[in-house]
């Protein structure tokens, strides 16, 4: 916090600059309500008349309003400020639409409605204490559709295409009074398949999105992909107490199903394995379809993940295999607010490497194959100082035209998930590649972050690839970033090499500070005095008719992001350049590093159709 704010907090004095700026009888273009300033702050050591005490009674000879000095109802203004913020947020949400969000809102509403019947819904048990249920099976049998059915909403991407899911995807689910974590996994492939068949089953290409990568590196990355996906599935099975083995009831038993069944019998006979025969939409046909899978050695249960048929019986079996979770004694402490940090950027900039380096394990697949990450991967993380965060790894965001020309439904949905991750996060780590520097797409993503009102940390990854670095390299690089990402000139910059684990902890440190700034609230009296000095230093410009804008009152109506409402005589008298000036002054005097701030302007003196209208941010 700057020296000005610290000085304003002192109860016994007031900045001499404010007094010297306004020698009487000059009247400043600012009407200050007497009730917003503590009386103790208006006493000077020389016991001289207080100029601010007289501001309410000063006349404004250049004003077009007859009564500018009437007492303002602060309580009414505070409520009006909250209404203005709510109206602006609603309007902004309509503008920043995401294609598949409407369906997800409906699913979430259904889930919340169902949640009222649960016995433990008023108490949230931490994710790490909940038992886990893994969903496994070969590609394209409906694992992600079942995952979405169990957790509610469209958390996992569901497309009629094999190999869409690759990483582990977690979601909370419940049945009755039992709550548990469901883990979606990628399709488990068998060793009996040839390399060509593996590539076909996973829909992996060695050309699209891999420009500049040597052919040998591409082929090696593709060859490793199946084993990396299987490792994620094995990790999910290892940590789970119940395994849902999903097969395709319409296709019938396959050699891949048999090999997975043998693998489960051989290695996980001590766990509860439930065989779910999916795509049995007809209850009558479902029994016949399920009977074909007795050969796998498990009792088959016919279900339909799309329509929900049979999922109740499935959940009963799942809960019977789970141990009852004892509620921890310090459950109240676990209810603390947990900030979410999303990691976003263009493809192949090292987002998944950063997540793995932070959590200290291969939580997500890292590969030079473009588009490896598809879903938004949520991971709980606790920093060295005990602060909890929710980390969200996202798919690379390419240009809209490039996504459209590729014609991939999966990539389009992945980009939607990335934008939705930005919306539900508190701080966004915008990752850029050091050698590639700033591109137009980076600016588009930065623009989205600012529009959504999220805190931001700019992460320059692969810093080790910059040749011939010296003490001035970072300064020159930062100058270049600031020029090309002016919309995020308030965001801190962190340089890291995720693949080697260098400086990744600084990302969390910076994000933690940004979240604190984003949640900070200025006192009304301090805020009004900061604004008063800003107006005194640079009054609003006059119009050709001689009119000038006047600020009557300012209040911080919201946090996350910090939102300030200015009550003025006419919002149209404050041009965009002056609004940007006021934002710069707020940042200079009060801080708010790493977070956007909203300035809403409300007309108070103008009577007619313009009265009470919010003129937007800044």
XYZ file of C-alpha atoms in Angstrom, residues 155-417:
263
model
C -17.320 -31.788 -16.893
C -15.819 -34.265 -19.380
C -15.851 -33.826 -23.136
C -18.168 -36.366 -24.765
C -17.738 -36.842 -28.523
C -18.380 -39.871 -30.732
C -14.657 -40.198 -31.289
C -12.126 -42.545 -29.684
C -9.342 -41.380 -27.402
C -10.876 -38.051 -26.358
C -10.087 -38.417 -22.632
C -6.393 -38.770 -21.822
C -5.769 -37.380 -18.349
C -7.449 -38.184 -15.045
C -10.546 -36.085 -14.473
C -12.029 -35.823 -10.953
C -15.555 -34.921 -9.861
C -17.623 -35.183 -6.670
C -20.678 -37.430 -6.652
C -23.075 -38.830 -4.071
C -25.910 -41.260 -3.620
C -28.158 -40.888 -0.583
C -25.938 -39.894 2.301
C -22.726 -41.237 0.701
C -20.343 -38.902 -1.100
C -17.298 -39.921 -3.134
C -14.908 -38.817 -5.896
C -15.347 -40.211 -9.404
C -12.254 -40.467 -11.616
C -12.592 -40.508 -15.404
C -9.697 -42.065 -17.305
C -8.503 -42.496 -20.856
C -9.125 -45.632 -22.855
C -6.933 -48.561 -21.822
C -5.244 -50.056 -24.898
C -3.749 -53.523 -25.155
C -0.250 -54.550 -26.052
C -1.503 -56.891 -28.746
C -2.350 -53.971 -31.014
C 0.065 -52.700 -33.639
C 1.393 -49.138 -33.566
C -0.764 -48.182 -36.563
C -3.935 -49.460 -34.848
C -3.025 -47.624 -31.655
C -2.701 -44.328 -33.544
C -6.021 -44.953 -35.250
C -7.810 -45.799 -31.990
C -6.513 -42.665 -30.265
C -6.998 -40.438 -33.322
C -3.398 -39.231 -32.994
C -1.798 -37.365 -35.877
C 1.851 -36.595 -36.504
C 1.150 -33.565 -38.662
C -1.627 -31.309 -37.354
C -0.347 -28.698 -34.902
C 3.186 -30.097 -34.831
C 4.935 -27.731 -37.230
C 8.580 -27.185 -36.395
C 8.931 -30.487 -34.521
C 11.252 -33.035 -36.210
C 9.499 -36.080 -37.647
C 11.469 -38.484 -35.435
C 10.370 -36.545 -32.334
C 6.766 -36.632 -33.507
C 6.787 -40.378 -34.042
C 8.489 -41.001 -30.703
C 5.889 -38.826 -28.910
C 3.030 -40.693 -30.603
C 4.571 -44.036 -29.673
C 4.692 -43.003 -26.006
C 1.135 -41.654 -25.898
C -0.711 -44.992 -25.267
C 1.542 -45.934 -22.364
C 1.194 -42.448 -20.858
C -2.606 -42.655 -21.027
C -2.530 -46.121 -19.480
C -0.281 -44.864 -16.659
C -2.903 -42.249 -15.821
C -5.587 -44.960 -15.784
C -3.463 -47.240 -13.606
C -2.840 -44.382 -11.155
C -6.600 -43.837 -10.902
C -7.234 -47.556 -10.256
C -4.478 -47.710 -7.648
C -5.982 -44.912 -5.544
C -9.604 -46.109 -5.868
C -11.490 -48.582 -3.712
C -14.188 -49.247 -6.344
C -13.603 -49.757 -10.075
C -16.342 -49.369 -12.691
C -15.336 -51.410 -15.732
C -17.330 -50.009 -18.680
C -18.015 -52.030 -21.853
C -20.103 -51.398 -24.979
C -23.366 -53.368 -24.876
C -24.156 -52.680 -28.524
C -20.780 -53.854 -29.825
C -20.608 -56.933 -27.591
C -17.506 -58.409 -25.927
C -14.180 -57.717 -27.643
C -10.626 -58.957 -27.273
C -9.702 -55.655 -25.619
C -12.457 -56.110 -23.011
C -11.191 -59.602 -22.235
C -7.611 -58.424 -21.761
C -8.712 -55.602 -19.440
C -10.804 -58.097 -17.436
C -7.782 -60.404 -17.092
C -5.657 -57.446 -16.002
C -8.198 -56.482 -13.319
C -8.560 -60.086 -12.062
C -4.814 -60.528 -11.881
C -3.838 -57.232 -10.226
C -6.888 -55.891 -8.397
C -8.780 -58.877 -7.075
C -8.855 -57.196 -3.655
C -10.892 -54.265 -4.973
C -14.598 -54.043 -5.771
C -14.971 -54.267 -9.564
C -18.369 -53.489 -11.133
C -18.977 -54.405 -14.779
C -21.211 -51.720 -16.353
C -22.616 -52.677 -19.762
C -23.240 -49.256 -21.324
C -25.464 -48.195 -24.230
C -28.383 -50.387 -23.070
C -31.111 -47.816 -23.671
C -33.888 -50.440 -23.765
C -34.376 -52.207 -20.388
C -35.698 -55.333 -22.120
C -32.836 -55.553 -24.633
C -30.365 -54.502 -21.984
C -30.708 -57.754 -20.090
C -29.896 -59.719 -23.255
C -26.995 -57.426 -24.115
C -25.552 -57.677 -20.620
C -25.809 -61.486 -20.570
C -23.128 -61.660 -23.283
C -20.514 -60.295 -20.860
C -20.679 -63.024 -18.173
C -17.585 -64.492 -19.817
C -15.496 -61.611 -18.413
C -15.851 -63.003 -14.892
C -17.904 -60.149 -13.381
C -21.632 -59.726 -12.879
C -22.815 -57.409 -15.694
C -25.132 -54.464 -14.926
C -26.989 -52.948 -17.937
C -26.965 -49.135 -17.921
C -27.324 -46.174 -20.229
C -25.078 -43.237 -19.390
C -26.970 -40.977 -21.793
C -30.521 -41.631 -20.522
C -29.598 -42.643 -16.954
C -31.214 -46.089 -17.154
C -29.758 -48.452 -14.552
C -27.471 -45.863 -12.954
C -29.410 -46.083 -9.678
C -28.627 -49.804 -9.362
C -25.032 -49.035 -10.330
C -24.709 -46.404 -7.580
C -26.155 -48.804 -5.010
C -23.386 -51.281 -5.840
C -20.772 -48.523 -5.778
C -21.830 -47.351 -2.308
C -21.852 -50.937 -1.000
C -18.176 -51.189 -1.891
C -17.207 -47.901 -0.228
C -16.237 -47.416 3.376
C -18.118 -44.796 5.383
C -16.100 -41.593 5.671
C -15.884 -40.217 9.182
C -16.426 -36.474 9.334
C -13.179 -34.812 10.476
C -13.269 -32.881 13.748
C -11.868 -29.729 12.123
C -14.401 -29.725 9.275
C -15.194 -26.070 9.999
C -11.593 -25.128 9.262
C -11.804 -26.881 5.908
C -14.618 -24.565 4.817
C -12.189 -21.699 4.233
C -12.184 -20.047 0.834
C -9.867 -21.885 -1.606
C -8.669 -19.750 -4.554
C -8.648 -21.356 -7.994
C -5.691 -20.812 -10.335
C -6.180 -21.704 -14.001
C -3.162 -22.261 -16.247
C -3.931 -21.068 -19.765
C -2.096 -20.251 -22.973
C -1.453 -21.385 -26.504
C -0.662 -25.067 -27.276
C 2.756 -26.445 -26.320
C 3.850 -23.590 -24.050
C 4.314 -25.887 -21.032
C 1.040 -25.607 -19.091
C 0.900 -29.278 -18.099
C 4.598 -29.240 -17.211
C 3.946 -26.366 -14.803
C 1.101 -28.268 -13.124
C 3.207 -31.422 -12.757
C 6.137 -29.438 -11.383
C 3.902 -27.774 -8.795
C 2.208 -30.941 -7.524
C 5.373 -33.033 -7.766
C 3.896 -35.874 -9.830
C 2.812 -36.697 -13.382
C -0.711 -35.432 -12.820
C -1.227 -34.696 -16.523
C 0.327 -36.026 -19.706
C 3.175 -33.930 -21.104
C 3.922 -34.454 -24.784
C 5.019 -32.442 -27.835
C 1.861 -33.750 -29.521
C -0.276 -30.640 -29.904
C -3.617 -30.803 -28.113
C -2.623 -33.524 -25.634
C -4.720 -31.922 -22.880
C -8.419 -31.802 -23.750
C -10.442 -31.414 -20.551
C -9.857 -28.853 -17.799
C -7.975 -30.813 -15.134
C -8.638 -29.758 -11.514
C -6.037 -30.563 -8.866
C -5.873 -29.638 -5.187
C -2.569 -28.131 -4.127
C -1.160 -26.935 -0.806
C 1.729 -24.479 -0.874
C 4.712 -24.524 1.458
C 3.026 -22.026 3.807
C -0.118 -24.180 4.075
C -2.294 -22.133 1.704
C -4.667 -24.296 -0.351
C -5.292 -23.732 -4.056
C -7.309 -25.381 -6.790
C -5.078 -25.703 -9.872
C -6.775 -26.014 -13.264
C -4.785 -27.204 -16.275
C -6.425 -26.353 -19.595
C -6.158 -27.176 -23.276
C -4.131 -24.912 -25.531
C -6.195 -22.091 -27.025
C -5.642 -21.611 -30.743
C -7.154 -18.938 -32.961
C -10.852 -19.359 -33.601
C -10.221 -19.465 -37.356
C -7.618 -22.225 -36.940
C -9.983 -24.290 -34.795
C -12.803 -23.826 -37.307
C -10.616 -24.760 -40.287
C -9.411 -27.904 -38.517
C -13.034 -29.009 -38.177
C -12.370 -30.804 -34.876
C -15.348 -30.864 -32.531
C -13.079 -32.080 -29.744
C -10.748 -29.091 -30.039
C -13.670 -26.660 -30.127
C -15.038 -28.171 -26.907
C -11.556 -28.106 -25.361
C -11.245 -24.382 -26.046
C -14.687 -23.852 -24.480
C -13.501 -25.729 -21.388
